Amino acid sequence: MVKITFIDAAGQSRIVEAEEGSTVMEAAIRNDVSGIEAECGGACACATCHVYVDDSWLEKLPKAESMEEDMLDFAYDVRPASRLSCQIRVTAEIDGLVLHTPEQQG
Amino acid sequence: MTEIIKTDALIVGAGPVGLFAVFELGLLDIKAHVLDILPKIGGQCSELYPEKPIYDIPGFPTITGQGLVDNLMKQIEPFHPTFHFNEQVEQLESIGTPAAPLFRVRTNGDLTFEAKTVIIAAGGGSFQPKKPPVPGIEAYENISVFYAVRKMESFRGKRVLIVGGGDSALDWSLNLAPIAERVILMHRRDEFRAAPHSVNAMRELVAAGKMDLTLGQMTGLKGEGGELSAVTVKANDGSIYDFECNRMMPFFGLTMKLGPIADWGLNLHENLVPVDTEKFETNVPGVFAIGDINTYPGKLKLILSGFHEAALAAQKANRYVFPDKKVVFQYTTSSSSLQKKLGVG
Ligand SMILES: Cc1cc2nc3c(=O)[nH]c(=O)nc-3n(C[C@H](O)[C@H](O)[C@H](O)COP(=O)(O)OP(=O)(O)OC[C@H]3O[C@@H](n4cnc5c(N)ncnc54)[C@H](O)[C@@H]3O)c2cc1C
Ligand code: FES
């Protein structure tokens, strides 16, 4: 299992275990992580699974593809560290990933 | 007084399930009018995921959202449904009796229908423009902030800020540039989802000094009495500044809202319409709810479930529309009368 830390807008942090091959969004939903809605169920069609990648991980994650960038246009307060968590695959390489959930999902 | 359109069945929503209802009703000789607030058919399949493959449509190992909708359109063609787009169904009033239901239905575009049966296939509700989550935006809506252009003339001589990077944002930038005092397009990045030819046209106008493009995100609004004077912008370098404008149009895509269905005298459960699983009828006899909009024990929001619901609702609708007709169960494969209706007999 891969460990992922979610820190909410108020600074509360939670560590969840994610299965390799699933997505970060799926791990968040399975563990009821607050601040992630994922209305479209991971189809990259809603932008309500928006997260900010912690500075310490910015360089290490594979970059967003253009479909994800397009969908990020619909998210609120998009920053350079913004990602859609349904488009981040869980692999051994991302063990220890730290993400921040936004104040609101659009 | 506007003319009343009389129909056997009125279908609210042109998503996949509303479209297939046309087919099932058609096999029973029931003519249908179909309404949608969107300018096109297909509901979620066309609006949210036209290019994505669906893997659980029986008989199609894989088919895209738009591919399914195109096929449904072909399948229902023999029944010549009448479509009314850009129409939101607002009112549903019962003017008949439980044994012989009749409904008067009105839209926001002033169409009035009289239908013997109403099939609600409204999915997650009406597709509506998504509001940008900027505090206090409601105070400006329809005064100086618009989600759609009704009259181009009302933008003449205005400083119009258009926010977004898709087709709507680009199209309106191009259309309003010659009319407005100035059009400024704002997007969070220098890449656009819109069709390449409109992006090129926009870049040409910017190069010719006929409109402006600025990169950043809107965080606040300033003005009084609904009249906008400036938009607070967070630029991509993190700096925050006020941008003067007196009209603003945000284009952040569409979202589904239940809408007027809540006022139709139907039982509701968490914004869904409860139905039985024999006829998929609501608490109002003659009004059916099928597809994503309904709920019952074990409900799955799947297209295939919606198709099944359409078939059973049509059977009961048939009894309202043709109370004296004897119902015989038939297969499309072997029934010459069904094949005649399909234009293949
Ligand atoms: C990203 C994504 C992927 C999906 N993948 C699958 C999948 O693989 N398999 C599957 O089976 N399902 C899938 N679904 C679900 C599937 O799309 C829905 O179950 C299906 O679209 C429901 O069809 P519908 O006709 O009931 O409603 P919708 O498709 O929601 O259409 C309803 C229509 O009614 C209109 N409407 C509502 N109220 C009014 C009103 N008052 N007046 C006028 N018009 C109105 C709306 O504008 C809309 O166009 C997916 C959904 C999404 C978002
Ligand atoms: S869950 Fe909808 S875009 Fe990620």
Coordinates of C-alpha atoms in Angstrom, one line a residue, chain A:
Chain A
M1 CA 0.0 0.0 0.0
V2 CA 1.1 3.5 -0.8
K3 CA 0.7 6.3 1.8
I4 CA -0.8 9.7 0.8
T5 CA -1.2 12.7 3.1
F6 CA -4.1 15.1 2.5
I7 CA -4.0 18.4 4.3
D8 CA -7.2 20.4 4.2
A9 CA -7.6 24.2 3.9
A10 CA -7.7 24.5 7.7
G11 CA -4.4 22.7 8.0
Q12 CA -5.8 19.3 9.3
S13 CA -3.9 16.4 7.9
R14 CA -4.8 12.8 7.2
I15 CA -2.8 9.9 5.9
V16 CA -4.6 7.3 3.8
E17 CA -3.5 4.1 2.2
A18 CA -3.9 3.8 -1.6
E19 CA -3.8 0.7 -3.7
E20 CA -1.3 0.7 -6.6
G21 CA -3.0 1.1 -9.9
S22 CA -5.9 3.1 -8.5
T23 CA -6.1 6.8 -8.6
V24 CA -5.4 9.3 -5.8
M25 CA -9.0 10.5 -6.1
E26 CA -10.3 6.9 -5.6
A27 CA -8.2 6.6 -2.5
A28 CA -9.6 9.9 -1.2
I29 CA -13.2 8.9 -1.8
R30 CA -12.8 5.5 -0.3
N31 CA -11.4 7.1 2.8
D32 CA -13.9 9.9 2.9
V33 CA -11.2 12.6 2.7
S34 CA -13.0 15.9 3.0
G35 CA -12.7 18.5 0.3
I36 CA -12.7 16.1 -2.6
E37 CA -16.1 15.7 -4.4
A38 CA -15.3 13.9 -7.6
E39 CA -18.8 14.3 -9.1
C40 CA -17.9 12.6 -12.4
G41 CA -16.3 9.6 -10.8
G42 CA -12.9 10.1 -12.3
A43 CA -13.7 10.8 -16.0
C44 CA -11.8 14.1 -16.0
A45 CA -15.1 15.8 -16.7
C46 CA -15.9 17.8 -13.5
A47 CA -12.8 19.3 -11.9
T48 CA -14.2 18.7 -8.4
C49 CA -11.3 16.5 -7.4
H50 CA -8.9 19.5 -7.5
V51 CA -5.8 19.4 -5.2
Y52 CA -2.6 21.3 -4.8
V53 CA 0.6 19.3 -4.8
D54 CA 2.9 20.1 -1.9
D55 CA 6.0 22.0 -2.9
S56 CA 8.2 19.0 -1.8
W57 CA 6.5 16.9 -4.5
L58 CA 6.2 19.3 -7.4
E59 CA 9.2 18.1 -9.3
K60 CA 8.6 14.4 -8.6
L61 CA 5.1 13.9 -10.0
P62 CA 4.6 13.3 -13.8
K63 CA 3.1 16.4 -15.4
A64 CA -0.6 16.9 -16.2
E65 CA -1.7 16.0 -19.7
S66 CA -3.5 18.4 -21.9
M67 CA -7.0 16.9 -21.1
E68 CA -6.3 17.5 -17.4
E69 CA -5.1 21.1 -18.0
D70 CA -8.3 21.8 -20.0
M71 CA -10.5 20.5 -17.2
L72 CA -8.5 22.5 -14.7
D73 CA -9.8 25.7 -16.4
F74 CA -13.1 24.9 -14.6
A75 CA -11.6 24.6 -11.2
Y76 CA -11.5 27.5 -8.6
D77 CA -8.2 29.2 -7.6
V78 CA -5.9 27.3 -9.9
R79 CA -2.2 27.5 -9.1
P80 CA 0.9 26.1 -10.6
A81 CA 0.7 23.2 -8.2
S82 CA -2.9 22.4 -9.2
R83 CA -3.8 18.9 -10.3
L84 CA -6.9 16.8 -10.7
S85 CA -6.5 13.9 -8.3
C86 CA -8.4 11.5 -10.5
Q87 CA -5.6 11.9 -13.0
I88 CA -2.8 11.0 -10.6
R89 CA -2.1 7.2 -10.7
V90 CA -1.0 5.5 -7.5
T91 CA 2.4 3.9 -8.0
A92 CA 5.2 2.9 -5.6
E93 CA 7.1 6.1 -6.7
I94 CA 4.5 8.4 -5.1
D95 CA 4.6 6.7 -1.7
G96 CA 4.6 9.6 0.9
L97 CA 2.9 12.1 -1.5
V98 CA 1.6 15.2 0.2
L99 CA -1.5 17.0 -1.2
H100 CA -3.5 20.0 -0.1
T101 CA -7.2 20.1 -0.6
P102 CA -8.7 23.5 -1.7
E103 CA -11.1 25.6 0.3
Q104 CA -13.9 24.8 -2.1
Q105 CA -14.4 22.7 -5.2
G106 CA -15.9 25.3 -7.6

